[in-house]
PDB file of C-alpha atoms in Angstrom:
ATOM      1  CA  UNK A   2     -95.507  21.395 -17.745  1.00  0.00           C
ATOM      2  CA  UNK A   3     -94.900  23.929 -20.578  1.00  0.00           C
ATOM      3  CA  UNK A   4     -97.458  23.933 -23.451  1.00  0.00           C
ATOM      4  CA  UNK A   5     -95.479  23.511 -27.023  1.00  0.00           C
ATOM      5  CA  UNK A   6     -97.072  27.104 -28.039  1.00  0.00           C
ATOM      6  CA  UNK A   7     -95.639  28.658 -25.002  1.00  0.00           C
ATOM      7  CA  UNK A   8     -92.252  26.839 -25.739  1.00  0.00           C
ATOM      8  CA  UNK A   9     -92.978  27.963 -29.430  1.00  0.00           C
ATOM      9  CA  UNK A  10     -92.902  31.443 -28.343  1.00  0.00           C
ATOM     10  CA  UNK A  11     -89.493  31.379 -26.674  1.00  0.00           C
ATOM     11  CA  UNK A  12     -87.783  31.777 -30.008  1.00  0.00           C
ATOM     12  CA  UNK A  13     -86.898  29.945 -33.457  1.00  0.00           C
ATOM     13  CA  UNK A  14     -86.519  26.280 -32.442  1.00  0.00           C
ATOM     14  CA  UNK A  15     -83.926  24.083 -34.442  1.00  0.00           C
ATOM     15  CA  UNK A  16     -83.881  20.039 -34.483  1.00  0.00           C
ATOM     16  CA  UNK A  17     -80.022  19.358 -33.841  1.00  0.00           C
ATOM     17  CA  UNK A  18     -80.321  15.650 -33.720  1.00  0.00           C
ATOM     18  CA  UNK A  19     -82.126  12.866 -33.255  1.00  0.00           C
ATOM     19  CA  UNK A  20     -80.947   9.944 -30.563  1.00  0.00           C
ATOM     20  CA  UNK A  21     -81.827   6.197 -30.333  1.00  0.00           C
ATOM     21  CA  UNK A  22     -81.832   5.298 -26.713  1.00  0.00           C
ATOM     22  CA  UNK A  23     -82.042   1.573 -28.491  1.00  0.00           C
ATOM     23  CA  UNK A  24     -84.706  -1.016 -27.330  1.00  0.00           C
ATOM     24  CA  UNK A  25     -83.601  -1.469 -24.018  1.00  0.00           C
ATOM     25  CA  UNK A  26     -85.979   0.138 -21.941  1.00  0.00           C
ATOM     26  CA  UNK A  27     -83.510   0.692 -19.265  1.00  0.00           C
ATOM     27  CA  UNK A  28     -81.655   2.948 -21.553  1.00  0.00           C
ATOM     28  CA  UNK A  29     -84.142   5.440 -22.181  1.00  0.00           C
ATOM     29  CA  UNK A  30     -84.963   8.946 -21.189  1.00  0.00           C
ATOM     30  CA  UNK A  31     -87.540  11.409 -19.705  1.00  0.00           C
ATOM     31  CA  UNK A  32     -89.289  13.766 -21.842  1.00  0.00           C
ATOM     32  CA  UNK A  33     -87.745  17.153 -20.389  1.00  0.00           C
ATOM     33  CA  UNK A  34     -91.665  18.631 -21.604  1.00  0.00           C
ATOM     34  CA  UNK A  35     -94.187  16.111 -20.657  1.00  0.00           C
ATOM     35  CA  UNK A  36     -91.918  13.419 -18.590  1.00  0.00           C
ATOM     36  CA  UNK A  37     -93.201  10.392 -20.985  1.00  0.00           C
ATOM     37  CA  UNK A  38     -90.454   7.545 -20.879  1.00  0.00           C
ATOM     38  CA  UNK A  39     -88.929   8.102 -24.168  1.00  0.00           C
ATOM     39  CA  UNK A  40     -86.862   5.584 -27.033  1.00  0.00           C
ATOM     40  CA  UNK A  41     -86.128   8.305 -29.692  1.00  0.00           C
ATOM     41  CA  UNK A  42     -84.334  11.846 -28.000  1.00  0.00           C
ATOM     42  CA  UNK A  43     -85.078  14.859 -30.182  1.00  0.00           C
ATOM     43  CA  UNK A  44     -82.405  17.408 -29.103  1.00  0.00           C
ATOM     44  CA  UNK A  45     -83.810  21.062 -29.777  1.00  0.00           C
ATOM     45  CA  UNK A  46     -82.267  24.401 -28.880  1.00  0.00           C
ATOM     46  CA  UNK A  47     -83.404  27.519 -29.106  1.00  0.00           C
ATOM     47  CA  UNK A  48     -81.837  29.705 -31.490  1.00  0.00           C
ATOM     48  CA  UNK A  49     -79.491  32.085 -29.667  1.00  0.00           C
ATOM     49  CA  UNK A  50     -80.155  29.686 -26.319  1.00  0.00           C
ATOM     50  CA  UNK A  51     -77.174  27.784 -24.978  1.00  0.00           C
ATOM     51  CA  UNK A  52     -79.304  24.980 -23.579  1.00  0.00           C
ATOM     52  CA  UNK A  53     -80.699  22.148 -25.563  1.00  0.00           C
ATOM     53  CA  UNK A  54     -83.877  19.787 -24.329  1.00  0.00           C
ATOM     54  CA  UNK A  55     -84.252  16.752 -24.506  1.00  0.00           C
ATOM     55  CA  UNK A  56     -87.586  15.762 -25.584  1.00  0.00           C
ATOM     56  CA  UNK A  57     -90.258  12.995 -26.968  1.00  0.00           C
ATOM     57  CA  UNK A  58     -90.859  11.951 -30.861  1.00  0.00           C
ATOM     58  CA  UNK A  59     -94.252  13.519 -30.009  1.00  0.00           C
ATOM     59  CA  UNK A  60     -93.106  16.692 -28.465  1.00  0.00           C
ATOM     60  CA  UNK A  61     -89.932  17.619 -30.848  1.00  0.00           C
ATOM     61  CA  UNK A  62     -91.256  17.556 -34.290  1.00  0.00           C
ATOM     62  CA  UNK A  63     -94.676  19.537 -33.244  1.00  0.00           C
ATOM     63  CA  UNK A  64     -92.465  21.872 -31.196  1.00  0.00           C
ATOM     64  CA  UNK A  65     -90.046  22.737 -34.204  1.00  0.00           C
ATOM     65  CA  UNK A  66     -93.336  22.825 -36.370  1.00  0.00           C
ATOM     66  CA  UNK A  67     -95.112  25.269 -34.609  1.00  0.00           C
ATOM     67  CA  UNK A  68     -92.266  27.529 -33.279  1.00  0.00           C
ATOM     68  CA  UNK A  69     -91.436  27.730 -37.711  1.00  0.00           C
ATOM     69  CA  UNK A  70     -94.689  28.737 -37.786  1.00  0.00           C
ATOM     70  CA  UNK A  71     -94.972  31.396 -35.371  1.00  0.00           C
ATOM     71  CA  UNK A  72     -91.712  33.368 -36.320  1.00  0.00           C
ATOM     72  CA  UNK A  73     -92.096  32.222 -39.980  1.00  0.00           C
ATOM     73  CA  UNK A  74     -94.830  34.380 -40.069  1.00  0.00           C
ATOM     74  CA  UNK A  75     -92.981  37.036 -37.923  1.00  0.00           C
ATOM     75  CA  UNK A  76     -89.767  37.289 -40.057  1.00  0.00           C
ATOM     76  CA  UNK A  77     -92.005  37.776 -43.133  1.00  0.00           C
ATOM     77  CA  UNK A  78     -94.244  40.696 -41.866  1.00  0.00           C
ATOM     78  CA  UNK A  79     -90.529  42.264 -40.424  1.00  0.00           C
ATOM     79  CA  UNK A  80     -89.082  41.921 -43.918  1.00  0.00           C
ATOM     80  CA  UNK A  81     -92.268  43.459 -45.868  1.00  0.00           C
ATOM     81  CA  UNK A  82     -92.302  46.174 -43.286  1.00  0.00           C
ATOM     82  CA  UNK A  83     -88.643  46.957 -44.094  1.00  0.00           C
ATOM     83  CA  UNK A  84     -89.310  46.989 -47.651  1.00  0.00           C
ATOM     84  CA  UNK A  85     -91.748  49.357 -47.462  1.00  0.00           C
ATOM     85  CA  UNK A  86     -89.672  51.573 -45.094  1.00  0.00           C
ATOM     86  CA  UNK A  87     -87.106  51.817 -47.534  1.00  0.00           C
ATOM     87  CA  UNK A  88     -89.574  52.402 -50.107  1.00  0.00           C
ATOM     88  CA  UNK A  89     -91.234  55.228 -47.578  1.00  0.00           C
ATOM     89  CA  UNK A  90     -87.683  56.918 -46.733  1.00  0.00           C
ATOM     90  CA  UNK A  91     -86.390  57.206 -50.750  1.00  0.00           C
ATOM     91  CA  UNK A  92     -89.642  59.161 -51.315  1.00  0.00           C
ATOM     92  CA  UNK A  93     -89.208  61.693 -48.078  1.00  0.00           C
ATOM     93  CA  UNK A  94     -86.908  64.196 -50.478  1.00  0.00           C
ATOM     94  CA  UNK A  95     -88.879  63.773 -53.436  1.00  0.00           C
ATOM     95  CA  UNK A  96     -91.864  64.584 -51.347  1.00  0.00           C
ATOM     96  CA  UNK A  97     -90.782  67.706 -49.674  1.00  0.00           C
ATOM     97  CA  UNK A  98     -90.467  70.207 -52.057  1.00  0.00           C
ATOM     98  CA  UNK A  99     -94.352  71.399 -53.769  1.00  0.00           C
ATOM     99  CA  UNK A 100     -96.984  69.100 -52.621  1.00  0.00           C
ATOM    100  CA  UNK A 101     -98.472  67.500 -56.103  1.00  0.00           C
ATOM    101  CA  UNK A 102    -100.740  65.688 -54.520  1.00  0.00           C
ATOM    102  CA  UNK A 103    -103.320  69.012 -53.292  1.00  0.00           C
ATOM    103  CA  UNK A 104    -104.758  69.247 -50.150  1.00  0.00           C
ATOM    104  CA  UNK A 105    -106.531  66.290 -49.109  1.00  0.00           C
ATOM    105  CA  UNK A 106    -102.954  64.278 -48.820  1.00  0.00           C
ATOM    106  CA  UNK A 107    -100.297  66.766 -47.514  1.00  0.00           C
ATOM    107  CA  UNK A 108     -96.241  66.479 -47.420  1.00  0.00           C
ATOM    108  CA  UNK A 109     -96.653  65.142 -44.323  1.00  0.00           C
ATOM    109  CA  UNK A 110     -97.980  61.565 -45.968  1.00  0.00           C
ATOM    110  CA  UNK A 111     -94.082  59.976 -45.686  1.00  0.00           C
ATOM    111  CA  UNK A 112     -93.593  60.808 -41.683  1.00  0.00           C
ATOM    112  CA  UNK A 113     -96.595  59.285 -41.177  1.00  0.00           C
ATOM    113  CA  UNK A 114     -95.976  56.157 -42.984  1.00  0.00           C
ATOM    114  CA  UNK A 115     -92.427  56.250 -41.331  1.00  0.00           C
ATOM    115  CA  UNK A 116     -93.889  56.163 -38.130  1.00  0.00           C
ATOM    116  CA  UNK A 117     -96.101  53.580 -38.535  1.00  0.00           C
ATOM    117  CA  UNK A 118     -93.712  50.957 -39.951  1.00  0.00           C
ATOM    118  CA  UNK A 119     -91.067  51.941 -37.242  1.00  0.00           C
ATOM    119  CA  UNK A 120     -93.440  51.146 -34.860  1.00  0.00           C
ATOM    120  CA  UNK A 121     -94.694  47.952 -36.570  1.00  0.00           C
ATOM    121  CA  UNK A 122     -97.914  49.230 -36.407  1.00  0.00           C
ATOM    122  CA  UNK A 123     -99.756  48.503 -40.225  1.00  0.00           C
ATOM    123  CA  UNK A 124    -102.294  46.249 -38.307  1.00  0.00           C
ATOM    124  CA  UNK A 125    -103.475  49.093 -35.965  1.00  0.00           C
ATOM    125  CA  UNK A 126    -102.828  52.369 -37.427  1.00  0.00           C
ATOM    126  CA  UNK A 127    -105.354  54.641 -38.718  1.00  0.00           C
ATOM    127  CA  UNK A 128    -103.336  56.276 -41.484  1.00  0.00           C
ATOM    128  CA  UNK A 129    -106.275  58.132 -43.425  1.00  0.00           C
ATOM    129  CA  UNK A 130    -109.636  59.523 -42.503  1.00  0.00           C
ATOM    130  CA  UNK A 131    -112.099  56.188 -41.253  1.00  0.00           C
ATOM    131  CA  UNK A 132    -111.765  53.429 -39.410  1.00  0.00           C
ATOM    132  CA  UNK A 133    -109.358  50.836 -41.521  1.00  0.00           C
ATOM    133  CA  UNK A 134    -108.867  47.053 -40.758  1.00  0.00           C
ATOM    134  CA  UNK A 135    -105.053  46.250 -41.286  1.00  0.00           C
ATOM    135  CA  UNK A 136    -105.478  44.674 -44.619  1.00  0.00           C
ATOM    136  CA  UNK A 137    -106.789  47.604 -45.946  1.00  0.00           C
ATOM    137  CA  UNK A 138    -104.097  49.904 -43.828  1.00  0.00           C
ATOM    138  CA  UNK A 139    -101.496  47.694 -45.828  1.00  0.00           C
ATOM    139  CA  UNK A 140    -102.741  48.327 -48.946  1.00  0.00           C
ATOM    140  CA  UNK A 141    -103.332  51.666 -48.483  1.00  0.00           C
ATOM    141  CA  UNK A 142     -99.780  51.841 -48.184  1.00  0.00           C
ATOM    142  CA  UNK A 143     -98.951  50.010 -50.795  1.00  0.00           C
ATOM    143  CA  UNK A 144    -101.174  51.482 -53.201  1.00  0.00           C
ATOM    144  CA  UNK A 145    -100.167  54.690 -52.106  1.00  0.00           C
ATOM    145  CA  UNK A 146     -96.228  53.998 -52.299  1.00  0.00           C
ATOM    146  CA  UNK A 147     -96.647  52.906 -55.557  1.00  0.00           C
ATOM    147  CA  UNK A 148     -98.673  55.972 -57.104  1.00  0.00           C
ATOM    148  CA  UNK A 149     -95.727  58.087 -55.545  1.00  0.00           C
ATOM    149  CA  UNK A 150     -92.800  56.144 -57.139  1.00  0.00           C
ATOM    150  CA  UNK A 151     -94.807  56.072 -60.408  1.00  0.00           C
ATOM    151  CA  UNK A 152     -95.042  60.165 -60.354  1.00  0.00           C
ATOM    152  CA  UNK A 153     -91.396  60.926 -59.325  1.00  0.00           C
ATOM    153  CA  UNK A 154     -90.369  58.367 -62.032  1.00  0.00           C
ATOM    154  CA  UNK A 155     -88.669  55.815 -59.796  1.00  0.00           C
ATOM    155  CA  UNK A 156     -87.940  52.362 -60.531  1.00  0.00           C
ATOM    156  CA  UNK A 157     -89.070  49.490 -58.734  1.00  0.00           C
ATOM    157  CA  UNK A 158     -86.860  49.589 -55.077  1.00  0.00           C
ATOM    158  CA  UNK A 159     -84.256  46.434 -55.384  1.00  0.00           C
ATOM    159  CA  UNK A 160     -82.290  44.923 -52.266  1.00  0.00           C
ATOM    160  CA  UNK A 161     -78.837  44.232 -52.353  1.00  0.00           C
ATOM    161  CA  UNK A 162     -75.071  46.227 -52.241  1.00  0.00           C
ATOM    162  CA  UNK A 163     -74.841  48.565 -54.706  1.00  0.00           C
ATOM    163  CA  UNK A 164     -78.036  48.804 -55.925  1.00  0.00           C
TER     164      UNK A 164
END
């Protein structure tokens, strides 16, 4: 039997509907996780997946809870990486002509950020001299992104077409 956090892991799970087997006992199903003899069907898929399960009132609703959790939490770090990417790349030809920043932070400050949000690497890369802890890696970059578009006179970056 597969825990729900392994089945969480799989992907983005979506509730497609909810079936009533009724109160005939005769009528009802297996969980396809845990096998319990089951009244109400929760039908959940995969996103991308063509096959759906069939699974328990217990199983379903924690399953789709978790797995939101899990890649709620991925999507969100993605899309603040990717903002700060495109905040990183707008600077790279504002940043290679005369380094105003002196010696201790050289041109080479916008690769290196570059890289490291490429790689989806803020939680484990030493961008500066010591030993950072991601949250401090993060704002680091933040802090440091910021200083940068405040010198070169940049507005805040917006999303969108056209913008």
């Amino acid at each position: 039997m597969l825990t729900i956090s392994i089945m969480a892991r799989f992907g983005l799970w979506t509730l497609l509907r909810v079936e009533d087997k009724s109160p005939d006992k005769i009528k009802w199903e297996h969980c396809e996780r845990c096998d319990r003899h089951i009244r109400y069907v929760h039908v959940c898929q995969v996103d991308g997946e063509t096959k759906a399960w069939r699974i328990g009132s217990e199983c379903g609703p924690t399953l789709v809870r978790v797995s939101e959790e899990i890649w709620g939490k991925v999507t969100a770090t993605a899309d603040r990486d990717l903002l700060l990417l495109h905040r990183t790349l707008r600077l790279r030809p504002l940043e290679a002509g005369p380094n105003p920043w002196g010696k201790h932070l050289g041109p080479d400050w916008v690769d290196r950020f570059a890289t490291c949000l490429e790689r989806r690497e803020t939680d484990n890369y030493d961008l500066c001299a010591g030993n950072l802890r991601a949250i401090q890696n993060l704002k680091y970059i933040q802090t440091r992104l910021q200083l940068a578009e405040k010198h070169h006179g940049l507005k805040p970056f917006r999303r969108g077409i056209g913008i």
